[in-house]
C-alpha positions as a LaTeX table, in Angstrom:
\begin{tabular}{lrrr}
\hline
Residue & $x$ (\AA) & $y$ (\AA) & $z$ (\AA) \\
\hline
Unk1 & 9.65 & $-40.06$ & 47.67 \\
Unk2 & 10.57 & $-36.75$ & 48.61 \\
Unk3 & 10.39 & $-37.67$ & 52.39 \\
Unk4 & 12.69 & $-40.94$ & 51.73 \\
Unk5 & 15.11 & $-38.56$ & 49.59 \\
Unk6 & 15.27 & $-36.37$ & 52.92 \\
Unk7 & 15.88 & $-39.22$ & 55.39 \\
Unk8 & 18.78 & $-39.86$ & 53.11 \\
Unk9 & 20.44 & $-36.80$ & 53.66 \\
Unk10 & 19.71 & $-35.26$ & 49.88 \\
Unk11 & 19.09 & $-31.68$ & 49.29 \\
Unk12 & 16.27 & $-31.37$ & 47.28 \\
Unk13 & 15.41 & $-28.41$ & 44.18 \\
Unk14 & 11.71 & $-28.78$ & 44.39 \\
Unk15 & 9.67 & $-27.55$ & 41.24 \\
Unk16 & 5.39 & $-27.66$ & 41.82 \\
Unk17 & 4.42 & $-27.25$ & 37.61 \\
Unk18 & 1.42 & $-25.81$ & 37.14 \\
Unk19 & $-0.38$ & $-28.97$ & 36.25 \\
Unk20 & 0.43 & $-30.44$ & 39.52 \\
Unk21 & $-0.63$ & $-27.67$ & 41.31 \\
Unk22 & $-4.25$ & $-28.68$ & 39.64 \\
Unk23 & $-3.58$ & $-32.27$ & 40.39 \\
Unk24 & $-2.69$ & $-32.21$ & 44.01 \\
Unk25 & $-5.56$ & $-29.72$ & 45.17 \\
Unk26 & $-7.99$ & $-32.03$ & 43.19 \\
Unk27 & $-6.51$ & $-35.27$ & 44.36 \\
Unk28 & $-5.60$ & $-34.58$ & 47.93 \\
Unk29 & $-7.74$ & $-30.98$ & 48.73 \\
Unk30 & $-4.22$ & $-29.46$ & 49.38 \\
Unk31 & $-3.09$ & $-25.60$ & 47.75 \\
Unk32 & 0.40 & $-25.42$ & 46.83 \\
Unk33 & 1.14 & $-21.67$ & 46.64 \\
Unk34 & 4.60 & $-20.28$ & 46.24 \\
Unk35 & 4.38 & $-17.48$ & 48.91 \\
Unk36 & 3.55 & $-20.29$ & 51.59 \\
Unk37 & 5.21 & $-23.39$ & 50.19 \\
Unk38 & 6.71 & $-24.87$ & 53.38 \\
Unk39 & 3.49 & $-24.89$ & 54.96 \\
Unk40 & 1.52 & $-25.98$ & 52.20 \\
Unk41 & 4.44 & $-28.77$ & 51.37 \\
Unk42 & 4.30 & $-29.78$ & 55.44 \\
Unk43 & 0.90 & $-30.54$ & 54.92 \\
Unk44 & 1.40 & $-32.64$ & 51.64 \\
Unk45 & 3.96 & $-34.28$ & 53.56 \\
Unk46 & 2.24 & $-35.33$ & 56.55 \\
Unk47 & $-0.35$ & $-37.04$ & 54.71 \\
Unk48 & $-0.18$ & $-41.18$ & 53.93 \\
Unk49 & $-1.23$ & $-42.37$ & 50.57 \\
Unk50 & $-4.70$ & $-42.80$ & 52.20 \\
Unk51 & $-5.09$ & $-39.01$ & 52.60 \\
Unk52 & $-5.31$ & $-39.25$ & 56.54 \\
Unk53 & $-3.15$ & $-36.02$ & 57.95 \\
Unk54 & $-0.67$ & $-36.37$ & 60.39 \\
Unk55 & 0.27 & $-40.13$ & 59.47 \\
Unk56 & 4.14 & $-38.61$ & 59.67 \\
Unk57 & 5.62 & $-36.74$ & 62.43 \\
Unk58 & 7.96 & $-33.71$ & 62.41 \\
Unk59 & 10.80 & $-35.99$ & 62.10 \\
Unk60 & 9.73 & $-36.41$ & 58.39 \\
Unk61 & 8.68 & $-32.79$ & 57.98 \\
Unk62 & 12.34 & $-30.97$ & 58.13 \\
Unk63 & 12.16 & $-28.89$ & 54.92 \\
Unk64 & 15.83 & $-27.33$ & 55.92 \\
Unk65 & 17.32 & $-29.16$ & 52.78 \\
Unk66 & 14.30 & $-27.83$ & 50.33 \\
Unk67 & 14.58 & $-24.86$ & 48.03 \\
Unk68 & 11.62 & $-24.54$ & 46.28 \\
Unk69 & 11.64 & $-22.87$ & 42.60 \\
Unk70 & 8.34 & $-21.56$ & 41.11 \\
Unk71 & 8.10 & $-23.00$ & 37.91 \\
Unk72 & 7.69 & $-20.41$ & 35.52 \\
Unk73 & 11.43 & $-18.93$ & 37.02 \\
Unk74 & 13.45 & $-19.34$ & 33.81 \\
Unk75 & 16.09 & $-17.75$ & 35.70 \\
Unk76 & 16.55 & $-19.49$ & 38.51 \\
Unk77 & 19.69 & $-22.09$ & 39.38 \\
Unk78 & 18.27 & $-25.46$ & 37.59 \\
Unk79 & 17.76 & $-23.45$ & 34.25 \\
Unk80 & 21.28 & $-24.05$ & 34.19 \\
Unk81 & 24.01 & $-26.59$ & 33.13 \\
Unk82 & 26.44 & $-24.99$ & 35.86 \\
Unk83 & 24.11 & $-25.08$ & 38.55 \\
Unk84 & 25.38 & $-27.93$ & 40.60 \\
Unk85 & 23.09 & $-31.08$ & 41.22 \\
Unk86 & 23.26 & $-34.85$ & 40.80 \\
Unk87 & 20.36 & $-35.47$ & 38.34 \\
Unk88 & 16.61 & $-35.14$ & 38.42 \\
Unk89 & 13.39 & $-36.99$ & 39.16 \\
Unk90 & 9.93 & $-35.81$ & 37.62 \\
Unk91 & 7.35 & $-38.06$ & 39.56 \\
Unk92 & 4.59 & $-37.89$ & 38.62 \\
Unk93 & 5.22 & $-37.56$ & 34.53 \\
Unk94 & 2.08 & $-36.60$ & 33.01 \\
Unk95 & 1.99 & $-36.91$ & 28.90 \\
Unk96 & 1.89 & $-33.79$ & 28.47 \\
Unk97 & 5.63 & $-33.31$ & 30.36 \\
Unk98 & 6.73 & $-36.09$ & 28.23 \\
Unk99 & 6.41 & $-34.71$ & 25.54 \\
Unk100 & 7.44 & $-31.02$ & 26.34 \\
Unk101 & 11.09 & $-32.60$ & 27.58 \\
Unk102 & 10.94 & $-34.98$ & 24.55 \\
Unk103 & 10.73 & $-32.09$ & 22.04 \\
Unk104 & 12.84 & $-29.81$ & 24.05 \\
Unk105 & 10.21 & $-26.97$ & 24.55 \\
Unk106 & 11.37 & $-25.89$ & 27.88 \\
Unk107 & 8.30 & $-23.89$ & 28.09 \\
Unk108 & 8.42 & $-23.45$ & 32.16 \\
Unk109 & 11.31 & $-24.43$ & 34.17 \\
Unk110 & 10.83 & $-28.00$ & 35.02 \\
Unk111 & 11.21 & $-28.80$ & 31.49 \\
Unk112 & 13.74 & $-26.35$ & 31.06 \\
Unk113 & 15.53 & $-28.37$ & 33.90 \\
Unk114 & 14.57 & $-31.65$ & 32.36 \\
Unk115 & 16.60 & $-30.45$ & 29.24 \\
Unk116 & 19.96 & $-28.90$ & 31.14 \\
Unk117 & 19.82 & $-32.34$ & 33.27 \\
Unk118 & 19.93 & $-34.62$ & 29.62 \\
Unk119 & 22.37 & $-32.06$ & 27.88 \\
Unk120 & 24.47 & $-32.29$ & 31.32 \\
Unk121 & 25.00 & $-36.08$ & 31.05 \\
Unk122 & 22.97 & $-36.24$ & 34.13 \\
Unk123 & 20.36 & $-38.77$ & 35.29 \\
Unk124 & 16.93 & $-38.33$ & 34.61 \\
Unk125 & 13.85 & $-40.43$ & 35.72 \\
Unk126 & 10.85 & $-39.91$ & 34.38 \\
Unk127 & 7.97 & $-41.59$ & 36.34 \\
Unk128 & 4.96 & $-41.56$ & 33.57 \\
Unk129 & 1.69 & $-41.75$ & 35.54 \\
Unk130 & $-1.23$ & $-42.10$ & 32.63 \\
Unk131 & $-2.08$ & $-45.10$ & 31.23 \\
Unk132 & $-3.32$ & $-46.47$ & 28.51 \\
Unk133 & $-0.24$ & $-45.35$ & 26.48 \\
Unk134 & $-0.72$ & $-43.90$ & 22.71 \\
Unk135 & 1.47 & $-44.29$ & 19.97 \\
Unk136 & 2.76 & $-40.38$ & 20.49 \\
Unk137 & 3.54 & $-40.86$ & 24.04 \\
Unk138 & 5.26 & $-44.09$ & 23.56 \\
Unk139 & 7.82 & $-42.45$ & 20.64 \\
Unk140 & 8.61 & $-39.32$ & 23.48 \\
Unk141 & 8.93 & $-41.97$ & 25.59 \\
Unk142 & 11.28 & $-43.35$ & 23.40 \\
Unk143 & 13.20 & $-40.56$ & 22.36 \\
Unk144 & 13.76 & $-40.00$ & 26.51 \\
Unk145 & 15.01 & $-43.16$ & 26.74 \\
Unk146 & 17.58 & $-42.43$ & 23.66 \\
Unk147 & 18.50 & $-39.30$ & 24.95 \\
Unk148 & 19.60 & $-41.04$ & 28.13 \\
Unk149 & 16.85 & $-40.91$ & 30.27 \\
Unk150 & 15.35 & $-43.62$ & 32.78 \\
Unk151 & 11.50 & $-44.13$ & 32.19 \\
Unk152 & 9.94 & $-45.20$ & 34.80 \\
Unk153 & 6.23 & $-46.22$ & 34.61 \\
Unk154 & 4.46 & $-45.62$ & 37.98 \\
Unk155 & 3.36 & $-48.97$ & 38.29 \\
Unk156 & 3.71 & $-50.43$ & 42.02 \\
Unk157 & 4.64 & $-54.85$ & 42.27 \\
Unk158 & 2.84 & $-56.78$ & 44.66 \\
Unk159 & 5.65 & $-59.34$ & 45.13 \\
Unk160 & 7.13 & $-56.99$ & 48.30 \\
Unk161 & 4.05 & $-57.90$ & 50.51 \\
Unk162 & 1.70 & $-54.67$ & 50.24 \\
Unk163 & $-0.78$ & $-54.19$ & 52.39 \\
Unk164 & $-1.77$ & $-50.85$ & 52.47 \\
Unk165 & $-1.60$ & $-48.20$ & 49.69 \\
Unk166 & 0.88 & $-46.28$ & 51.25 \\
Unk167 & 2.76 & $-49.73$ & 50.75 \\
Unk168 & 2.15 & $-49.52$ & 47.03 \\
Unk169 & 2.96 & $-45.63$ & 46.98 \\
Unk170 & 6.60 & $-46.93$ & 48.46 \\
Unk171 & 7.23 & $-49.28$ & 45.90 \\
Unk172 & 6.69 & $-46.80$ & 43.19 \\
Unk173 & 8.91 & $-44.32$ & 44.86 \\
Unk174 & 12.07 & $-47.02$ & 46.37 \\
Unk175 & 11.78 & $-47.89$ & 42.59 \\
Unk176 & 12.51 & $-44.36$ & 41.30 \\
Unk177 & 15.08 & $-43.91$ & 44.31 \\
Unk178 & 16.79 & $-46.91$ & 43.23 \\
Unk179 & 16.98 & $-45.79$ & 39.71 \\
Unk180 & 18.47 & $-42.66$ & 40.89 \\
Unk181 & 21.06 & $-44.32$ & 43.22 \\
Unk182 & 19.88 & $-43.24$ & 46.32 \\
Unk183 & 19.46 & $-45.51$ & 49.16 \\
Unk184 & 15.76 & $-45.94$ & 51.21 \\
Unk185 & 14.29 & $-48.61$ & 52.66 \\
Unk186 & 10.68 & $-48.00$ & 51.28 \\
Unk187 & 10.21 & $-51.82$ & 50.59 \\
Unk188 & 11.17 & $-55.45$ & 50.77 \\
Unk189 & 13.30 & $-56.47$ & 48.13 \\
Unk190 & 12.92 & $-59.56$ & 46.21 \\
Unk191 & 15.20 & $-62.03$ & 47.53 \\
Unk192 & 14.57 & $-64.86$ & 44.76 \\
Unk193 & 12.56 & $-66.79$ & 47.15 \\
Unk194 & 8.22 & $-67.76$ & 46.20 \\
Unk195 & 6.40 & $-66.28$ & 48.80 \\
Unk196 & 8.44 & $-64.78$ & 50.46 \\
Unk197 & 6.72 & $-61.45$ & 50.69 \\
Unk198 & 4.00 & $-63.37$ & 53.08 \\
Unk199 & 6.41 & $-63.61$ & 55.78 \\
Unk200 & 5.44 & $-67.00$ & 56.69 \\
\hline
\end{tabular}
């Protein structure tokens, strides 16, 4: 997502929580450390869904329109309302987000951001990632949703012709891009025809 925001011509405020931090060195076997965050996002980025490095090329790897923000920076520019940006995307969502920007706790600064963004009038997409669902989650969810938020479930369609994960990855992403109004061409769109994702 972040590479198909790029390609768009969007500047990005990046914000690493804490919890991802955990996430993406357990998931992919990639540190994400403040001091050296361009090298250690380059890396991310380079990656497919797969985990195989070096699936995308330096074209894809221009961080010029990234400015990172640690997230426990309460001060810094997304903290606040006049701060100028278009709206927000938290992929992944773990529950535990949810419900911090549900109740408001702005307890490090991408919930603090989460909360300026809703207060603002501007879009938010939340991209929940856990599943099942509990009742708890499903009421923050809720209150998002009232509060003006998109919720997006990170759940990828097989009705654009996947092949690959990285195809499924796309979906997830295009579908948060979309929600978010910015254009990509991560997948084929349904065009109201059966089978037409075979390409036969």
């Amino acid at each position: 997502m972040l590479r198909a925001l790029l390609a768009a011509g969007e500047s990005v405020d990046l914000v690493v929580s804490r919890a991802s931090r955990l996430t993406l060195l357990d998931e992919t076997g990639i540190a994400f450390r403040d001091a050296h965050w361009r090298d250690d996002l380059r890396s991310w980025l380079a990656r497919g869904a797969d985990g195989k490095p070096d699936r995308f090329g330096p074209e894809a790897l221009d961080l010029d329109d990234v400015r990172h923000w640690g997230a426990g920076d309460l001060a810094a520019g997304p903290s606040s309302g006049s701060y100028p940006v278009q709206g927000m995307l938290i992929v992944p969502a773990s529950t535990a987000c949810v419900a911090g920007v549900a109740l408001g706790l702005s307890k490090d600064l991408l919930q603090r951001a989460a909360s300026v963004t809703l207060k603002e009038g501007r879009k938010l997409v939340v991209a929940v990632r856990e599943t099942p669902l509990n009742g708890q989650t499903l009421r923050h969810l809720v209150t998002l949703d009232e509060a003006g938020a998109v919720v997006l479930p990170a759940s990828p369609a097989f009705y654009a012709g996947a092949t690959h994960i990285q195809d499924l990855v796309d979906f997830v992403a295009g579908r948060v891009l979309d929600a978010a109004g910015v254009p990509h061409r991560l997948y084929r769109r349904w065009e109201g025809e059966l089978g037409g994702s075979r390409g036969d």
